[in-house]
Structures are given as C-alpha cells and as structure tokens.
C-alpha cells in the first residue's frame, strides 16, 4: 500500500461494485473502467452514529473493492477515518490520494457572539449532548447560530461534547474575529482510490466558506485507448443553522462558483480527451421521478459537454432516497451523486451501498443504512 498526498503525485483508482456482495463478477474489457462514487456521511456531530458506522462503512467498501477500479469518496472529514479506509481497501486499491489539510487560523469566538448562543443552549438544550446538542442548538437557537462567525461555529462544533461552561472556556477569546478558519481542522473530505498507478495527479482548492472543498485529479492509463482524465469532488450545500458569511453572497452563490471552478479546471487539465467526473455535486435536475437540487447549476455541467448517463435510464436512480433510514419516508427522491462523462460510453449504471447494515450502538445491534446517501457506479470505456 502506498498513500500519497496530491503534492507528491499518486492517486488511487477504484470503483464500487453492486450493493449485494454475492453477485458473480462480470467480464471487464481492457479499455473499461469500473467506477463509483459514495458519500459516506461521516460528518462528525452533524450525522448520527458516525463513530459507530465508520468501521462498518470501511468494511463494506472493502468488500466491494474487488469489483472496482476507481472510487471517489466524500465526507471523510477526519484523518483517522481516511487512513482506516485506505488500509482496509489497500489489497485491491493500493493507490490513494487526498489533498493535505489547510487548518488556517485558530477558530475562536468573541463573548458577544458566543454568550447569547450558550445562554439559549442552557435553557433549550439542557438534557442534550454531542450530536443531539448540535441538532438542538440549530433547531431551538437558530437565530443565535446563524449570527456566528465561521471561526466561532468551528470551535463550538469541535468542542460540542464538552459541558456548556467548558465550551465557553475553550472557545471564547476577546481578540477573536475574522481570519481564515475551517471545520475539522481544515481537512478536505474527498478521497480518490485507484487500482492502477496514475500517470499524473493534481488537485484544486475550491472556493468554500466554513469547510474546505477540493477537486482531485488523476490521469489514468488504459491498456487500449487514450488515458482518462478523472475528477473527484464534493460541492457544498446549504448548511441549516449556519449563516453564510463567505464572499459569494449565499450558499447557493458559492455552489454556483464551485461549478464554474470545476469546469475551468477540467478545461485546463483536459482540453481534449476522455473525462470522468465523480462525486456528490449537490445538484441535480428535476425530471420524472426525481426532484431537483439547484437544477439551474446542473445545466452548465451538461452545456460544457459532460453527459449524465444515469438520466438516460428508463427509471433514473436516486441517491438521496426516501427509503434510506436516515431520511424521511416522505422526502423527495433526488439524484445528486454523479458519474458524468465526456468522450466515454457508460453502461450498467446502478446504485450500491443501498441495503441496511448492522451497526453496534451502545453494545446493541441496530439495522440502518450505511450513510444518508447511496452510492452510484458504472462501467465506462
């Protein structure tokens, strides 16, 4: 196993196979790549049972790795989680790429911004802790959370497991204010896992407020045909309860900027030749059976020459689905996790990681989805 930060140039090509592990392997042609994308939903304090699910997710991806050539994962916000995944899939996917963290400035709060929130939390969320405390604060104290600076919100979330008085001591600094801060110590959450050693790797930091965002790039050789230019990313979404204070006016404005930056990066790295884009793009069209997610932002991707093979299916799949245990059964199905191609043919588009897993919670087995997203896979040539 070799793990390379992008600055050193090694990327891992890997793909996620069908959700059920007992399917017989299919014949793969020399010029074909089996590719997949999966958002693991491992955002600590934002998602439920992150610590409990993480090893189960890694094991599930490892069982799929024999059927993969390229795997783009998202929401690996913690370095330990990423290193565990790399080690777990290394026998099949020995090349891994992840952009190094950019911690920025130390996140802190002023007393003026933290005080009202902590006073509200003491009253409204006195019995909650951990991720429940964060959820309660975002729900019951939304006016206060929306007014926080990014650095203050970062610090409070990182220390959310502490009692309120200790939170105050850890995060309040009279000199706080401004600066460049990011959640999870400035980690970039995408990771690219590859079966074949790439010819070239690179990455691009995207415009992003509150968290770091990036595009990973790899130029992959094929026994026959041109090399494939692979891009793996995770675009931002609207964060409930966190007021946007970045340079693009709103979460939606920032998302549009990220789309533009990806397209410019593709043009710079691959003005010609086959292109593969994988990731949770947090955008998708509105069409029969699917609700849109910032659909106007999906249009520039298609207008650039990228194609979305999943939309050509008789029944396009959802990756945010109402049958997922982390979502309401009345929620609308959406396709926001994508396999996009240019100059390639795609077949066998399907979701994976869409069956419940058994997770130990406080020593008791519970059945739940692996993540709040399902994965999407395809074969491209």
Short mmCIF file of N, CA and C in Angstrom, two decimals, residues 13 35-36 58 65 92 104 160-161 219 237 257 291:
data_model
loop_
_atom_site.label_atom_id
_atom_site.label_comp_id
_atom_site.label_asym_id
_atom_site.label_seq_id
_atom_site.Cartn_x
_atom_site.Cartn_y
_atom_site.Cartn_z
N UNK A 13 -6.98 4.45 -8.03
CA UNK A 13 -8.12 4.21 -8.92
C UNK A 13 -8.93 3.06 -8.39
N UNK A 35 -16.23 2.23 -12.18
CA UNK A 35 -16.07 3.45 -11.39
C UNK A 35 -17.26 3.63 -10.45
N UNK A 36 -17.03 4.34 -9.36
CA UNK A 36 -18.11 4.60 -8.42
C UNK A 36 -17.84 5.80 -7.55
N UNK A 58 -16.22 1.23 6.15
CA UNK A 58 -14.93 0.81 5.59
C UNK A 58 -14.96 -0.66 5.17
N UNK A 65 -14.41 -3.70 -3.17
CA UNK A 65 -13.22 -3.23 -3.87
C UNK A 65 -12.75 -4.16 -4.97
N UNK A 92 -6.87 -4.25 -2.80
CA UNK A 92 -7.45 -4.09 -4.13
C UNK A 92 -7.16 -2.72 -4.73
N UNK A 104 -5.66 26.81 8.52
CA UNK A 104 -5.98 28.23 8.63
C UNK A 104 -5.76 28.74 10.05
N UNK A 160 -18.14 20.28 20.95
CA UNK A 160 -19.55 20.12 21.28
C UNK A 160 -19.80 19.10 22.39
N UNK A 161 -18.87 18.17 22.59
CA UNK A 161 -19.07 17.13 23.61
C UNK A 161 -18.84 17.65 25.02
N UNK A 219 -4.78 11.32 -13.98
CA UNK A 219 -4.73 10.90 -15.39
C UNK A 219 -4.40 9.41 -15.39
N UNK A 237 -23.23 22.52 0.12
CA UNK A 237 -24.69 22.58 0.19
C UNK A 237 -25.06 23.65 1.21
N UNK A 257 -20.34 29.10 -7.91
CA UNK A 257 -18.93 29.39 -8.12
C UNK A 257 -18.12 28.11 -8.19
N UNK A 291 -36.80 14.85 -7.86
CA UNK A 291 -36.88 16.27 -7.53
C UNK A 291 -35.53 16.91 -7.79
#
